[in-house]
Short mmCIF file of C-alpha atoms and ligand atoms in Angstrom, two decimals:
data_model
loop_
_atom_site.label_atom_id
_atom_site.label_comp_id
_atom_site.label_asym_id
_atom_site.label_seq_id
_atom_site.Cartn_x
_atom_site.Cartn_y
_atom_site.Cartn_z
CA UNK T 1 -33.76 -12.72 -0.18
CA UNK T 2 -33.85 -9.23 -0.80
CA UNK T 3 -31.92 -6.74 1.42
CA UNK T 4 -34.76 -4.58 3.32
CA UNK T 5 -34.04 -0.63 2.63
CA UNK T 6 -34.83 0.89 6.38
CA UNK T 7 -35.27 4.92 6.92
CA UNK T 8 -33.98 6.96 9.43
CA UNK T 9 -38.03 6.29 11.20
CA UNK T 10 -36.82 2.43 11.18
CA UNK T 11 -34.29 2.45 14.66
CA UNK T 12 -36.70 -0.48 15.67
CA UNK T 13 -36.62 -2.58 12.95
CA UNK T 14 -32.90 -2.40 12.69
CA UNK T 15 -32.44 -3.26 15.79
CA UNK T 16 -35.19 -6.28 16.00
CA UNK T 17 -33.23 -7.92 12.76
CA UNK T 18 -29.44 -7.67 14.50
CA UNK T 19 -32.38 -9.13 17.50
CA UNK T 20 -33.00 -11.99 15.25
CA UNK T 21 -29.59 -12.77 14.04
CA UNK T 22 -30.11 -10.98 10.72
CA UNK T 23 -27.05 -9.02 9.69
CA UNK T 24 -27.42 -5.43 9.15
CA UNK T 25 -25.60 -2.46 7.43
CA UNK T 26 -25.46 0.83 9.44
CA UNK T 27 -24.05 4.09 8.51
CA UNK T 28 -21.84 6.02 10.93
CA UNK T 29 -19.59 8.91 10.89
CA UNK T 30 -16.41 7.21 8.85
CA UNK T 31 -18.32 4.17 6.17
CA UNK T 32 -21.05 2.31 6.62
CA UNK T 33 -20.55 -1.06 9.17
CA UNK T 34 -21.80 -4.05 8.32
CA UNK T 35 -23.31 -4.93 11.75
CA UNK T 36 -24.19 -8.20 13.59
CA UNK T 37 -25.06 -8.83 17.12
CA UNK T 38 -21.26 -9.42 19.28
CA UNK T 39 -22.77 -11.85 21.44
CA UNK T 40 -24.28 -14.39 18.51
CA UNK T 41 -21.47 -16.44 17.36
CA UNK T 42 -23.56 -17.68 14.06
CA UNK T 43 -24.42 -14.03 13.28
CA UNK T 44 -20.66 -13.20 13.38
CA UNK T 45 -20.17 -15.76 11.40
CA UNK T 46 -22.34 -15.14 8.98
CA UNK T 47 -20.59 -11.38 8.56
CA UNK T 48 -17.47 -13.07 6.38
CA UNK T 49 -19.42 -15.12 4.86
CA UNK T 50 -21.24 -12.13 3.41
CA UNK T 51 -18.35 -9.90 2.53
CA UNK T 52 -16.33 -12.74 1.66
CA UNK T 53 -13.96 -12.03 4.10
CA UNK T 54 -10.87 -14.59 5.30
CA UNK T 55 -11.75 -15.86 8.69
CA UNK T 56 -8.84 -14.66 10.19
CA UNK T 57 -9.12 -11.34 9.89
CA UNK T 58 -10.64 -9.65 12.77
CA UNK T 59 -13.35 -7.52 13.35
CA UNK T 60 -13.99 -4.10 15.46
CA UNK T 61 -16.72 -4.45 18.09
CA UNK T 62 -18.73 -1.20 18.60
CA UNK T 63 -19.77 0.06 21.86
CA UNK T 64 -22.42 2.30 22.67
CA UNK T 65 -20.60 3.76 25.77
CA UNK T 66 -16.96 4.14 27.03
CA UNK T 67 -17.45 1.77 30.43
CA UNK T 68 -17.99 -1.08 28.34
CA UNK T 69 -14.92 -1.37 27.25
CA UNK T 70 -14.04 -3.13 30.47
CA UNK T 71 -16.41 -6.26 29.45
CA UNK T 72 -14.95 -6.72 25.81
CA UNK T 73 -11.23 -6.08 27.47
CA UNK T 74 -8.99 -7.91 29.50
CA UNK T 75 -7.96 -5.37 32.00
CA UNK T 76 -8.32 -1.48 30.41
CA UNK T 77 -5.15 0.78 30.99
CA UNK T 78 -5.40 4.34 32.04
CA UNK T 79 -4.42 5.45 28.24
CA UNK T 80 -7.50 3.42 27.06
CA UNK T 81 -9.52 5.47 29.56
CA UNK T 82 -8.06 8.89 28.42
CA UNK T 83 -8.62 8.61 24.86
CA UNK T 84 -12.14 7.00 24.88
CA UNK T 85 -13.01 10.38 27.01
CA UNK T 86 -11.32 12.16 24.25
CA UNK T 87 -11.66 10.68 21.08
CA UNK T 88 -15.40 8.70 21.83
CA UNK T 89 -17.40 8.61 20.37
CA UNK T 90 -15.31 8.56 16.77
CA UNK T 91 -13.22 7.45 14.30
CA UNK T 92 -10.55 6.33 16.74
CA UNK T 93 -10.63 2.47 17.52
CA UNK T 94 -9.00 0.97 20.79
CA UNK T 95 -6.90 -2.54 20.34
CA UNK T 96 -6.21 -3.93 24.04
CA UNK T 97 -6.25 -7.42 24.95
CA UNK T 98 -9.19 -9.66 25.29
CA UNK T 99 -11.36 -10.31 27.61
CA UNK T 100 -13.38 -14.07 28.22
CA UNK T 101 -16.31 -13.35 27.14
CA UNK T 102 -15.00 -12.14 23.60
CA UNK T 103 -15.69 -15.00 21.07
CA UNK T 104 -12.80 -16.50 18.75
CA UNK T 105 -14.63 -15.83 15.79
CA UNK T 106 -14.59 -12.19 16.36
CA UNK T 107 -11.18 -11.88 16.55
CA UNK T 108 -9.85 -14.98 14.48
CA UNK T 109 -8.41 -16.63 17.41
CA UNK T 110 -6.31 -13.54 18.24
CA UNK T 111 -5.95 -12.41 21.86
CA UNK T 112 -6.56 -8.71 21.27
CA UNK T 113 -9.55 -7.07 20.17
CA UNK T 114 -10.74 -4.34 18.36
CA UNK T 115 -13.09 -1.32 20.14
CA UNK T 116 -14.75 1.65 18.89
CA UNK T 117 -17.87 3.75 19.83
CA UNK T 118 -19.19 5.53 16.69
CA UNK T 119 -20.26 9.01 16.64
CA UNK T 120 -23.46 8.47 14.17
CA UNK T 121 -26.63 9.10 16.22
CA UNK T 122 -28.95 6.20 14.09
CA UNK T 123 -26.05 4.14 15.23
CA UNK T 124 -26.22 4.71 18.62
CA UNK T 125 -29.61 4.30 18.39
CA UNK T 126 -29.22 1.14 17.49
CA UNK T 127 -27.05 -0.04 19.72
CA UNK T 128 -29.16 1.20 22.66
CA UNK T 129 -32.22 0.02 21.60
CA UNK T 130 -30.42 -3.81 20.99
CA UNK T 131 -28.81 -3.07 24.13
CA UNK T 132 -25.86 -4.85 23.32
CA UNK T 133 -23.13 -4.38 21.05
CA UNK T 134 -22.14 -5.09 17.55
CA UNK T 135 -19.26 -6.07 15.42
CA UNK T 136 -19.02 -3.88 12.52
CA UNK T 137 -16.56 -4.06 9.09
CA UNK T 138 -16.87 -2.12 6.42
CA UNK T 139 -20.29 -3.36 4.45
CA UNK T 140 -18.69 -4.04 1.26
CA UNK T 141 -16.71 -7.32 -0.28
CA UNK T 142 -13.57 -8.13 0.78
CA UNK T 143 -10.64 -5.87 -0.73
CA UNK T 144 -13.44 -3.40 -2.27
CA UNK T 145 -13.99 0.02 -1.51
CA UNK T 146 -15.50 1.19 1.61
CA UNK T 147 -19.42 1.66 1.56
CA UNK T 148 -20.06 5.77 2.39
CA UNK T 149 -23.80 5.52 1.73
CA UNK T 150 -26.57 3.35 1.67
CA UNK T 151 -26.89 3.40 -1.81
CA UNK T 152 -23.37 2.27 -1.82
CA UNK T 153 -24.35 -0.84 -0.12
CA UNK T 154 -27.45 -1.82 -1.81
CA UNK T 155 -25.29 -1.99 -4.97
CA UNK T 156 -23.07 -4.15 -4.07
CA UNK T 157 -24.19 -6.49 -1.27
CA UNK T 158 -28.09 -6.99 -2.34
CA UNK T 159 -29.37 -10.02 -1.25
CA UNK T 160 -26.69 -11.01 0.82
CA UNK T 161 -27.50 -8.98 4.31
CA UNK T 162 -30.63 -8.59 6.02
CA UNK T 163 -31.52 -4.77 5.44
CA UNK T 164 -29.72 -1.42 5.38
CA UNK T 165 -29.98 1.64 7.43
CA UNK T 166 -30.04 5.10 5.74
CA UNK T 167 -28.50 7.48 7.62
CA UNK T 168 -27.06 9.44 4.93
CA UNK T 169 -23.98 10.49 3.39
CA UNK T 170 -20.75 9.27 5.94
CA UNK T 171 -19.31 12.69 7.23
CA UNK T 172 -15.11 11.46 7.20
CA UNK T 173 -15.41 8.90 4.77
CA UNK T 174 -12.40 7.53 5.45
CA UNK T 175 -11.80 4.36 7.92
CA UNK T 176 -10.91 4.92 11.78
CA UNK T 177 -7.50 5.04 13.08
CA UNK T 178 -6.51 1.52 14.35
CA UNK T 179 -4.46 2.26 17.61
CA UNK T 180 -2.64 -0.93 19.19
CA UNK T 181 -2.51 -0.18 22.99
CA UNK T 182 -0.97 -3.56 23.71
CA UNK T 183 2.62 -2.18 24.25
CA UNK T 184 3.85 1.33 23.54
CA UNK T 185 0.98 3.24 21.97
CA UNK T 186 1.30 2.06 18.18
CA UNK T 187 -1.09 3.05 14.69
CA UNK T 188 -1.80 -0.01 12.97
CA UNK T 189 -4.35 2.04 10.46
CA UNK T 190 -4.16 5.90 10.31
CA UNK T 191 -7.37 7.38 9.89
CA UNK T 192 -9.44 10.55 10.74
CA UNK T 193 -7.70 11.23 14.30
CA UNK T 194 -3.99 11.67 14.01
CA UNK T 195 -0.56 10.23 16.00
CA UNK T 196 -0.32 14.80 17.05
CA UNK T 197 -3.92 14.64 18.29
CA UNK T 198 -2.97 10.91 20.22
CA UNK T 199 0.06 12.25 21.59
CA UNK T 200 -1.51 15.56 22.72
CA UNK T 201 -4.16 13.36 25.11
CA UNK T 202 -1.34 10.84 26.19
CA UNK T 203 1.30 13.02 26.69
CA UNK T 204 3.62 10.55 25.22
CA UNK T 205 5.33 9.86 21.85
CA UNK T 206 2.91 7.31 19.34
CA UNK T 207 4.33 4.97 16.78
CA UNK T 208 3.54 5.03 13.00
CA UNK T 209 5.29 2.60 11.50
CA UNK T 210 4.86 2.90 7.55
CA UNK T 211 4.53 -1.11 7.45
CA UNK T 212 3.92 -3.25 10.01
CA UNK T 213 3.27 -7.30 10.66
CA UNK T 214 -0.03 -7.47 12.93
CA UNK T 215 -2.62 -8.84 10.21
CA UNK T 216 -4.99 -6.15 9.79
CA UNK T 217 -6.88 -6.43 7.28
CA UNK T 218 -6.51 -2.72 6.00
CA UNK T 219 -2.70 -3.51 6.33
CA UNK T 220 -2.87 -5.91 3.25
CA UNK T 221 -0.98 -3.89 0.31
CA UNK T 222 -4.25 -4.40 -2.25
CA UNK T 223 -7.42 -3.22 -0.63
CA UNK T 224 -9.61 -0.51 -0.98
CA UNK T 225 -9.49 -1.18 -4.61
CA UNK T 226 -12.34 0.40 -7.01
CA UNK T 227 -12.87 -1.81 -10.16
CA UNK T 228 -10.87 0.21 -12.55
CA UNK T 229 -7.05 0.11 -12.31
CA UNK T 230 -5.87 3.20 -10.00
CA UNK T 231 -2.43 4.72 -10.89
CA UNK T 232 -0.81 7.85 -8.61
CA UNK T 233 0.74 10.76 -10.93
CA UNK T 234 2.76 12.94 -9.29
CA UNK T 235 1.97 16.67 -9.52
CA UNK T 236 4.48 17.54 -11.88
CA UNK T 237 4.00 14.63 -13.97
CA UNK T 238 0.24 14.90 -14.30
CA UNK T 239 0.19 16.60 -17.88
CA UNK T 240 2.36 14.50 -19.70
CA UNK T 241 1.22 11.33 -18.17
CA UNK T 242 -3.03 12.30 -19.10
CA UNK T 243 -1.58 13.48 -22.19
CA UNK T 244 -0.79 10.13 -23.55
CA UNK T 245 -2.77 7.48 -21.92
CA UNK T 246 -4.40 5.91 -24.78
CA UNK T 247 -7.90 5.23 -23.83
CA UNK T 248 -11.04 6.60 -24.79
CA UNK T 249 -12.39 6.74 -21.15
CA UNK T 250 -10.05 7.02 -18.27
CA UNK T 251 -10.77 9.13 -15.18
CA UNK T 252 -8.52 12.16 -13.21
CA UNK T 253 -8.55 13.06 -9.82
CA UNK T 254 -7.20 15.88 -9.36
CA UNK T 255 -5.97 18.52 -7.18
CA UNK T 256 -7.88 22.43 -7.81
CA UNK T 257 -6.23 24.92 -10.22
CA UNK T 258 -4.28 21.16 -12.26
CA UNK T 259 -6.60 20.31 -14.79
CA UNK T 260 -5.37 18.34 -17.25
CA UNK T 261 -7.07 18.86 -20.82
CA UNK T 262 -8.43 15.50 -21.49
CA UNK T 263 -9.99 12.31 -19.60
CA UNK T 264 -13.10 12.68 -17.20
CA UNK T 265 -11.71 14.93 -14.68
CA UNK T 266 -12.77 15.74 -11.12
CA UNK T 267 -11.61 18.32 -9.48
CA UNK T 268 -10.68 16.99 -5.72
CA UNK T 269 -10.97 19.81 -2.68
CA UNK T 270 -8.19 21.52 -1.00
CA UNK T 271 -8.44 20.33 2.20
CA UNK T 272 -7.41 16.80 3.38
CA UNK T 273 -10.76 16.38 5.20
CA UNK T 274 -13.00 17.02 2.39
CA UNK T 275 -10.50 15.26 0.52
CA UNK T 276 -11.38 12.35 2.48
CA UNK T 277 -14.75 12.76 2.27
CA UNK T 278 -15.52 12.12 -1.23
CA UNK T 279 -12.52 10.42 -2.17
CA UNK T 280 -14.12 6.59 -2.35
CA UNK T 281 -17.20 8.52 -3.85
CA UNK T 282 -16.05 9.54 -6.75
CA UNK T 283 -14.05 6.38 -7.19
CA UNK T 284 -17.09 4.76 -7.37
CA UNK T 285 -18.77 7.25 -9.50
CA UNK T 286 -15.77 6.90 -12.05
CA UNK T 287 -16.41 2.91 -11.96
CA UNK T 288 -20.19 3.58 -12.46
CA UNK T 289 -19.58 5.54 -15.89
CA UNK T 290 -17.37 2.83 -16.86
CA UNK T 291 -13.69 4.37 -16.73
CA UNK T 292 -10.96 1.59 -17.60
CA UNK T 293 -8.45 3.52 -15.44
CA UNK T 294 -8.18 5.91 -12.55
CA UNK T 295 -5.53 8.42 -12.11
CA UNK T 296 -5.01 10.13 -9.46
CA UNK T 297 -2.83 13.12 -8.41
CA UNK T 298 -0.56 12.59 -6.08
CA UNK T 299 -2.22 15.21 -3.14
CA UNK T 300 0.18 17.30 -0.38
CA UNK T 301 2.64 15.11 1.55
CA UNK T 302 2.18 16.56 4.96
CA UNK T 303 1.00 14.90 7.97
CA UNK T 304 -2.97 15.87 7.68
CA UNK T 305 -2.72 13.81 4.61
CA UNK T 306 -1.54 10.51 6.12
CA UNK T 307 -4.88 8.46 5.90
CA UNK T 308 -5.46 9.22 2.42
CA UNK T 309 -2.17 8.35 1.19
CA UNK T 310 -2.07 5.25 3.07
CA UNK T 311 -5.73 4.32 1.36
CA UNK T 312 -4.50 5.98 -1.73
CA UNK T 313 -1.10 3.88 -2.00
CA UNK T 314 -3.71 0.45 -0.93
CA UNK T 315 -5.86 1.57 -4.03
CA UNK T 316 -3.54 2.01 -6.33
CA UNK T 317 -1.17 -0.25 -8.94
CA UNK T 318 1.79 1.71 -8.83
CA UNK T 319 2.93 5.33 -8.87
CA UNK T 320 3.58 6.22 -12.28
CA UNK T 321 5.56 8.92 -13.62
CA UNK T 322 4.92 8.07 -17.61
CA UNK T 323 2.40 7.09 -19.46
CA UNK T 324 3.86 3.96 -20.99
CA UNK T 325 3.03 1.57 -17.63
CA UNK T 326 -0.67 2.45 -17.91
CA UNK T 327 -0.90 2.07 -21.61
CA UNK T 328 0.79 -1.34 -21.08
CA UNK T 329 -1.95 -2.40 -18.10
CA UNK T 330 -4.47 -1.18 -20.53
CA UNK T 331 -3.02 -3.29 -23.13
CA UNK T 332 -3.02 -6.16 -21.32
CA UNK T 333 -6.58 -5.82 -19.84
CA UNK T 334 -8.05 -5.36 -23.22
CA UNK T 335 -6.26 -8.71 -24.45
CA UNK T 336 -7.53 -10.84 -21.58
CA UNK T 337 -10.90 -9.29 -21.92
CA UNK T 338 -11.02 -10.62 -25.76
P1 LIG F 1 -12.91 -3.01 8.55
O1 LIG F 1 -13.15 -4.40 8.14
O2 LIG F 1 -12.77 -2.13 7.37
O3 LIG F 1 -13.83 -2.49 9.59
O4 LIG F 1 -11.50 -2.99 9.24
C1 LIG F 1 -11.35 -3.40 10.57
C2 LIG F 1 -9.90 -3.45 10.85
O5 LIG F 1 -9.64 -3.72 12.23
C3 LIG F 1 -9.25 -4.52 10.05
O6 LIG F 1 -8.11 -3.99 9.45
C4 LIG F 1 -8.99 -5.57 11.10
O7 LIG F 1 -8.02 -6.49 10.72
C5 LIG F 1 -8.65 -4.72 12.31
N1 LIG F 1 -8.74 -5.46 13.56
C6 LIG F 1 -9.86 -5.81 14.22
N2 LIG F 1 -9.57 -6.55 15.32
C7 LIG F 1 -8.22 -6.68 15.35
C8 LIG F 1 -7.30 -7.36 16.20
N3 LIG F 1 -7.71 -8.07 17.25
N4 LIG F 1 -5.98 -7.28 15.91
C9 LIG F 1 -5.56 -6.58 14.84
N5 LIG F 1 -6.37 -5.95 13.99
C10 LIG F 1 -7.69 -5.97 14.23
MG1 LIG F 2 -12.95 -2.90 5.35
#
């Protein structure tokens, strides 16, 4: 079956599939969600089966307003109710503990759950018109990188969901921050709205622990992986390393004003927003035009930059600070590739 390409005229018909069971990619303001109705156990179901996904790992469920929260959730603490007014909609998403009515295989047997209401307005068109909500991962396979347009998902999930809804280029491009609210406020995934901005609402101090044990599925140390192997070069190192990497086509990210004079180079933007933005883009774009490797320059350490070296550190083999471990990868794939 071939995935149905919808317009931004086609609210109805996106809605009427997730209706029917049918499972449907949506864009919103971080990737594009792969979404199926919450409340149909067989449509849920059917979303790992799709993205070839491991059962047990969880999925968000996205609301279309802040009171629903209190169906999907156990009992919602005053905290949950100050950031939703805050943060909601956007890329911030609420873990609290589950309510009855939330089905296992949303949540692979766990007893928390996942909650976010998305800022995209085709989204929330969506959801209102379906009048209930959905769960939504990423709409890519399992470890990949995240979707950020519809063309994005076409490519790589074709035939394997129902349709796909085009709402355009995703704004942050990077994945919401995953905040546990099950104990002392706690980031399981940092993302678009930082531990400052958290603290600022709650008025108390947030955790960010660099690793931590709750399986998340964006906690897993490989994910967000393009095709081609991704090495970090630090800033210093970024000359000598491009200098000898001994491959005809090899990609560099890199930071303005540091470009090196050989491999396919794109220059990344200043800020760590924009940053974000197009970061899995041109990923993707370097995998498209067939790069064997992607290097990547290691961007500012400071706290604006957390997401993106979390996703970046996910993506990536190794740091490397010489050539001579990505001419050895690169050895090694061309061997096993005969
Ligand atoms: P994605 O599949 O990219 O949308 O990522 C959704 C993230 O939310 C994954 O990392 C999930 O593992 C995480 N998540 C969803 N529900 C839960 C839960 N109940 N407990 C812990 N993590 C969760
Ligand atoms: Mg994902």
């Amino acid at each position: 079956m071939k995935t149905e390409y919808l317009d931004k005229g086609s609210i109805n018909r996106a809605a009427e599939l997730l209706s029917a069971g049918e499972l449907v990619a949506l864009p919103t303001e971080t990737v594009y969600g792969l979404a199926a109705d919450a409340c149909n156990r067989a449509a849920v179901a059917a979303t790992f089966q799709a993205k070839g996904r491991p059962a047990d790992h969880p999925l968000i469920v996205h609301l279309s307003s802040v009171e629903e929260m209190a169906f999907w959730a156990a009992s919602v603490p005053q905290e949950a109710w100050a950031l939703a007014n805050r943060f909601w909609p956007g890329p911030l998403t609420l873990l609290l503990r589950k309510g009855k009515r939330v089905p296992d295989v949303i949540t692979g047997g766990r007893d928390t759950v996942a909650l976010r209401l998305p800022a995209h307005p085709m989204f929330l068109l969506v959801l209102k018109r379906l009048g209930r909500a959905v769960t939504a991962p990423s709409a890519n396979l399992h470890k990949r990188l995240s979707p950020t347009s519809a063309g994005d998902v076409q490519r790589e999930l074709d035939g394997r969901i129902g349709a796909v809804l085009d709402g355009g280029d995703c704004a942050l491009g990077l994945e919401s921050t995953i905040l546990d609210l099950t104990g002392s406020p706690r980031i399981l995934r940092p993302g678009p709205v930082s531990a400052m901005e958290i603290e600022a609402c709650l008025g108390e101090t947030v955790i960010q622990p660099l690793e931590h044990s709750v399986a998340v599925a964006g906690n897993m140390r490989e994910h967000y992986r393009p095709q081609a192997p991704v090495w970090l070069v630090p800033a210093g190192a970024l000359n000598a390393v491009v200098g000898q990497v001994e491959s005809e086509r090899f990609g560099v990210l890199h930071m303005p004003g540091n470009r090196p004079p050989t491999g396919r180079c794109i220059e990344m933007p200043p800020a760590a927003q924009d940053f974000g933005a197009l970061l899995y883009r041109q990923m993707r774009n370097m995998d498209e035009s067939g790069c064997e490797a992607i290097l990547v320059e290691e961007p500012p350490a400071d706290a604006a930059w957390s997401a993106i070296h979390d996703r970046l550190h996910r993506a990536a083999l190794s740091v490397a600070t010489e050539a001579r471990v990505i001419n050895e990868a690169l050895q090694l794939q061309a061997v096993k590739a005969g």
